[in-house]
Amino acid sequence: MSSDSGKLAGRRIVVTGGASGIGAAVVRMAAREGAKVACLDLNLKEAEALTASLSGQGFAVASNVADPASIRAAMDTAATGMGGIDGLVNSAGVVAIEPAAGMEIAIWQRLIDVNLTGTFLACQAAIPHLVQVGQGASIVNLSSAQALAPVAGAAAYAASKGGVQSLSKALAVELAPAIRVNAVCPGLIDTPMNKGLAKDGDSGPPVPLDRYALGRWGKPEEVAACILFLLANDASYLTGTSIAVDGGRTFH
């Protein structure tokens, strides 16, 4: 999708985890494509700083996707502020790479609570608003290449993101034809979350670059471009899909 094409003109998009990483790229690009954007994030200060640069096309809402009351209130606020919701992007997530044998149950539970349950709760809160649109509403959930080809230590993360893929397929069946639901599986993307996985001063990637056919980190904007395609009418016959935006990792 070319920048500033206006393919999302008139659309009203909610992005969870929208203050940084892939979510922030979606917020910026969706606004440039003509959409109104509600940036939902725990870090309200960063969300407000981002949306302040969107020439009045975006606003920030504090939310915790793992808390049913918080995400429901945030979604209702977003719908009121934009006059409805046409699209939802579930980008909020956390990551941990820990060996399964010694993993504390709190780590497992946090990843499931935020990545999987949080995605479900956001979808659940958005559905009453999305169904009012009729056909044309769209949900895009962020899964991961780790759900397709996990590395050692990714048991909790892979399980949570694999659940997102299955959830997306189930919702695609349940919500059709009014709402399309798809998942995107990013590979090694240059985000603060992924950079934070480096330990003991090691600046290398958590997955060796030789596992990627393209041999490099991906950019948040490269994932966001796929997400925007799935939100737009160009993808009107796509639902229940999972698209790997991973530089060739899952086949290489």
Short mmCIF file of C-alpha atoms in Angstrom, two decimals:
data_model
loop_
_atom_site.label_atom_id
_atom_site.label_comp_id
_atom_site.label_asym_id
_atom_site.label_seq_id
_atom_site.Cartn_x
_atom_site.Cartn_y
_atom_site.Cartn_z
CA MET A 1 0.00 0.00 0.00
CA SER A 2 1.43 3.36 -0.96
CA SER A 3 1.67 6.04 1.69
CA ASP A 4 -1.02 8.72 1.81
CA SER A 5 -3.30 6.89 -0.65
CA GLY A 6 -6.38 7.65 1.45
CA LYS A 7 -7.51 4.01 1.47
CA LEU A 8 -8.64 4.31 5.08
CA ALA A 9 -10.42 7.65 4.64
CA GLY A 10 -13.41 7.83 6.93
CA ARG A 11 -12.43 4.72 8.87
CA ARG A 12 -12.27 4.69 12.67
CA ILE A 13 -9.49 2.43 13.96
CA VAL A 14 -8.61 1.33 17.50
CA VAL A 15 -5.03 0.17 18.12
CA THR A 16 -4.18 -1.52 21.42
CA GLY A 17 -0.57 -1.22 22.48
CA GLY A 18 -0.42 1.71 20.10
CA ALA A 19 2.21 3.82 21.86
CA SER A 20 5.28 1.95 20.64
CA GLY A 21 6.66 -0.60 18.21
CA ILE A 22 4.35 -2.06 15.58
CA GLY A 23 1.30 -0.49 17.21
CA ALA A 24 2.78 3.00 16.92
CA ALA A 25 3.63 2.38 13.26
CA VAL A 26 0.02 1.35 12.64
CA VAL A 27 -1.28 4.48 14.40
CA ARG A 28 0.92 6.79 12.32
CA MET A 29 0.28 5.07 9.00
CA ALA A 30 -3.47 4.70 9.51
CA ALA A 31 -3.76 8.42 10.25
CA ARG A 32 -1.77 9.23 7.10
CA GLU A 33 -4.16 7.03 5.15
CA GLY A 34 -7.09 9.16 6.33
CA ALA A 35 -8.38 7.20 9.33
CA LYS A 36 -9.29 8.47 12.76
CA VAL A 37 -7.23 6.50 15.26
CA ALA A 38 -7.67 5.77 18.95
CA CYS A 39 -4.35 4.76 20.53
CA LEU A 40 -4.98 2.55 23.57
CA ASP A 41 -2.04 1.89 25.85
CA LEU A 42 -1.03 1.47 29.47
CA ASN A 43 1.53 4.23 28.94
CA LEU A 44 -0.84 7.15 28.47
CA LYS A 45 1.98 9.71 28.37
CA GLU A 46 3.65 8.05 25.36
CA ALA A 47 0.29 7.51 23.68
CA GLU A 48 -0.57 11.19 24.06
CA ALA A 49 2.83 12.26 22.71
CA LEU A 50 2.29 10.10 19.63
CA THR A 51 -1.27 11.17 18.90
CA ALA A 52 -0.41 14.84 19.40
CA SER A 53 1.52 14.63 16.14
CA LEU A 54 -1.40 13.34 14.08
CA SER A 55 -3.02 16.67 13.13
CA GLY A 56 -6.17 15.97 15.09
CA GLN A 57 -6.78 12.52 13.59
CA GLY A 58 -5.86 10.58 16.72
CA PHE A 59 -6.31 10.56 20.46
CA ALA A 60 -5.00 8.51 23.36
CA VAL A 61 -6.91 6.37 25.85
CA ALA A 62 -5.43 4.65 28.90
CA SER A 63 -6.20 0.94 28.91
CA ASN A 64 -5.13 -2.39 30.32
CA VAL A 65 -6.13 -5.15 27.90
CA ALA A 66 -5.83 -7.81 30.61
CA ASP A 67 -8.48 -6.08 32.72
CA PRO A 68 -12.06 -6.54 31.40
CA ALA A 69 -13.43 -3.33 32.90
CA SER A 70 -10.48 -1.24 31.71
CA ILE A 71 -10.54 -2.40 28.10
CA ARG A 72 -14.33 -2.18 27.89
CA ALA A 73 -14.30 1.41 29.18
CA ALA A 74 -11.45 2.33 26.83
CA MET A 75 -13.23 0.83 23.82
CA ASP A 76 -16.44 2.69 24.66
CA THR A 77 -14.46 5.93 25.04
CA ALA A 78 -12.82 5.35 21.66
CA ALA A 79 -16.16 4.66 20.00
CA THR A 80 -17.69 7.80 21.47
CA GLY A 81 -14.70 9.92 20.48
CA MET A 82 -14.65 8.70 16.88
CA GLY A 83 -18.37 8.20 16.33
CA GLY A 84 -17.98 4.43 16.06
CA ILE A 85 -15.36 1.77 15.32
CA ASP A 86 -14.65 0.24 11.90
CA GLY A 87 -11.41 -1.57 12.71
CA LEU A 88 -9.47 -3.01 15.61
CA VAL A 89 -5.76 -3.85 15.71
CA ASN A 90 -4.64 -5.88 18.72
CA SER A 91 -0.97 -5.01 19.07
CA ALA A 92 -0.65 -4.97 22.87
CA GLY A 93 1.66 -7.72 24.02
CA VAL A 94 4.53 -8.83 26.23
CA VAL A 95 7.37 -11.28 25.63
CA ALA A 96 9.63 -13.51 27.68
CA ILE A 97 12.16 -16.15 26.69
CA GLU A 98 12.50 -18.59 29.58
CA PRO A 99 13.24 -22.33 29.67
CA ALA A 100 10.05 -24.26 30.33
CA ALA A 101 11.54 -26.50 33.03
CA GLY A 102 12.35 -23.64 35.37
CA MET A 103 9.75 -21.08 34.33
CA GLU A 104 7.84 -19.42 37.14
CA ILE A 105 4.11 -19.81 36.67
CA ALA A 106 3.73 -16.03 37.02
CA ILE A 107 5.66 -15.57 33.74
CA TRP A 108 3.43 -18.06 31.92
CA GLN A 109 0.30 -16.48 33.34
CA ARG A 110 1.33 -12.92 32.42
CA LEU A 111 1.95 -13.83 28.78
CA ILE A 112 -1.35 -15.69 28.53
CA ASP A 113 -3.22 -12.87 30.33
CA VAL A 114 -1.88 -10.06 28.11
CA ASN A 115 -1.28 -11.71 24.74
CA LEU A 116 -4.19 -14.15 24.52
CA THR A 117 -6.83 -13.13 27.06
CA GLY A 118 -6.12 -9.46 26.37
CA THR A 119 -6.70 -9.98 22.66
CA PHE A 120 -9.96 -11.78 23.39
CA LEU A 121 -11.15 -9.09 25.79
CA ALA A 122 -10.38 -6.31 23.30
CA CYS A 123 -12.26 -8.16 20.56
CA GLN A 124 -15.17 -8.80 22.89
CA ALA A 125 -15.34 -5.13 23.87
CA ALA A 126 -15.15 -3.97 20.24
CA ILE A 127 -17.69 -6.36 18.71
CA PRO A 128 -20.82 -4.41 19.75
CA HIS A 129 -19.39 -1.34 18.01
CA LEU A 130 -18.06 -3.19 14.96
CA VAL A 131 -21.35 -4.93 14.21
CA GLN A 132 -23.02 -1.54 13.85
CA VAL A 133 -20.91 -0.92 10.75
CA GLY A 134 -22.35 -3.87 8.88
CA GLN A 135 -20.07 -5.57 6.37
CA GLY A 136 -16.66 -3.94 6.09
CA ALA A 137 -15.53 -3.99 9.72
CA SER A 138 -12.17 -5.65 10.36
CA ILE A 139 -10.11 -7.05 13.23
CA VAL A 140 -6.38 -7.72 12.87
CA ASN A 141 -4.68 -9.62 15.69
CA LEU A 142 -0.92 -9.77 16.22
CA SER A 143 0.34 -13.33 16.50
CA SER A 144 4.04 -14.13 15.95
CA ALA A 145 6.48 -16.15 13.88
CA GLN A 146 7.24 -17.84 17.22
CA ALA A 147 3.79 -19.44 16.97
CA LEU A 148 4.82 -20.95 13.63
CA ALA A 149 8.47 -21.86 14.33
CA PRO A 150 9.33 -21.46 18.02
CA VAL A 151 12.85 -21.25 19.42
CA ALA A 152 13.96 -22.84 22.67
CA GLY A 153 12.64 -20.89 25.63
CA ALA A 154 9.56 -19.60 23.82
CA ALA A 155 7.02 -22.03 25.27
CA ALA A 156 4.86 -19.43 27.01
CA TYR A 157 5.14 -16.82 24.27
CA ALA A 158 4.54 -19.32 21.46
CA ALA A 159 1.54 -20.77 23.29
CA SER A 160 0.01 -17.35 23.83
CA LYS A 161 0.54 -16.30 20.21
CA GLY A 162 -0.58 -19.68 18.85
CA GLY A 163 -3.76 -19.14 20.82
CA VAL A 164 -4.18 -15.77 19.10
CA GLN A 165 -4.07 -17.53 15.72
CA SER A 166 -6.71 -20.07 16.72
CA LEU A 167 -8.84 -17.36 18.32
CA SER A 168 -8.67 -15.32 15.10
CA LYS A 169 -9.89 -18.27 13.02
CA ALA A 170 -12.71 -19.01 15.46
CA LEU A 171 -13.85 -15.39 15.50
CA ALA A 172 -13.64 -15.21 11.71
CA VAL A 173 -16.22 -18.01 11.52
CA GLU A 174 -18.40 -16.60 14.29
CA LEU A 175 -18.45 -12.98 13.14
CA ALA A 176 -18.76 -13.45 9.36
CA PRO A 177 -19.93 -11.85 7.19
CA ALA A 178 -20.19 -8.60 9.15
CA ILE A 179 -16.65 -8.57 10.59
CA ARG A 180 -13.49 -9.95 9.00
CA VAL A 181 -10.85 -11.31 11.40
CA ASN A 182 -7.25 -12.02 10.40
CA ALA A 183 -3.88 -12.47 12.12
CA VAL A 184 -0.41 -11.22 11.25
CA CYS A 185 2.70 -13.12 12.38
CA PRO A 186 5.69 -10.77 12.59
CA GLY A 187 9.22 -12.12 12.62
CA LEU A 188 12.22 -10.31 14.07
CA ILE A 189 11.08 -6.69 14.09
CA ASP A 190 13.17 -3.76 15.31
CA THR A 191 11.04 -2.75 18.29
CA PRO A 192 11.88 -1.82 21.89
CA MET A 193 10.28 -5.08 23.06
CA ASN A 194 12.51 -7.25 20.88
CA LYS A 195 15.61 -5.20 21.56
CA GLY A 196 14.92 -5.68 25.26
CA LEU A 197 15.42 -9.45 24.92
CA ALA A 198 19.20 -9.03 24.63
CA LYS A 199 20.94 -10.05 27.83
CA ASP A 200 24.33 -9.40 29.44
CA GLY A 201 25.16 -6.59 27.05
CA ASP A 202 24.58 -8.77 23.97
CA SER A 203 23.12 -6.58 21.22
CA GLY A 204 22.40 -9.53 18.92
CA PRO A 205 18.90 -10.64 17.93
CA PRO A 206 17.00 -13.27 19.97
CA VAL A 207 16.78 -15.37 16.79
CA PRO A 208 19.92 -15.66 14.61
CA LEU A 209 19.66 -13.68 11.39
CA ASP A 210 20.78 -16.67 9.35
CA ARG A 211 17.34 -18.16 9.99
CA TYR A 212 15.81 -15.32 7.98
CA ALA A 213 15.97 -15.54 4.18
CA LEU A 214 16.20 -11.74 3.96
CA GLY A 215 18.96 -11.72 6.58
CA ARG A 216 17.91 -8.63 8.52
CA TRP A 217 15.62 -7.17 11.16
CA GLY A 218 12.22 -6.10 9.89
CA LYS A 219 10.86 -2.60 10.34
CA PRO A 220 7.63 -1.89 12.26
CA GLU A 221 6.33 -0.09 9.17
CA GLU A 222 6.71 -3.27 7.10
CA VAL A 223 4.34 -5.11 9.42
CA ALA A 224 2.02 -2.10 9.66
CA ALA A 225 1.67 -2.02 5.85
CA CYS A 226 0.27 -5.56 5.92
CA ILE A 227 -2.05 -4.68 8.78
CA LEU A 228 -3.38 -1.65 6.92
CA PHE A 229 -4.02 -3.82 3.86
CA LEU A 230 -6.12 -6.18 6.01
CA LEU A 231 -8.06 -3.25 7.46
CA ALA A 232 -8.85 -1.79 4.05
CA ASN A 233 -11.47 -2.84 1.52
CA ASP A 234 -8.67 -4.25 -0.65
CA ALA A 235 -8.80 -7.29 1.66
CA SER A 236 -12.58 -7.64 1.52
CA TYR A 237 -12.41 -11.36 0.66
CA LEU A 238 -9.82 -12.26 3.31
CA THR A 239 -10.89 -13.62 6.68
CA GLY A 240 -9.49 -16.31 8.97
CA THR A 241 -6.01 -15.95 7.49
CA SER A 242 -2.61 -15.76 9.18
CA ILE A 243 0.03 -13.86 7.23
CA ALA A 244 3.70 -14.28 8.14
CA VAL A 245 5.57 -10.99 7.80
CA ASP A 246 8.84 -12.53 8.84
CA GLY A 247 11.51 -12.04 6.20
CA GLY A 248 11.26 -15.69 5.17
CA ARG A 249 11.93 -17.19 8.59
CA THR A 250 9.12 -19.75 8.65
CA PHE A 251 10.08 -21.38 5.36
CA HIS A 252 13.86 -20.95 5.59
#
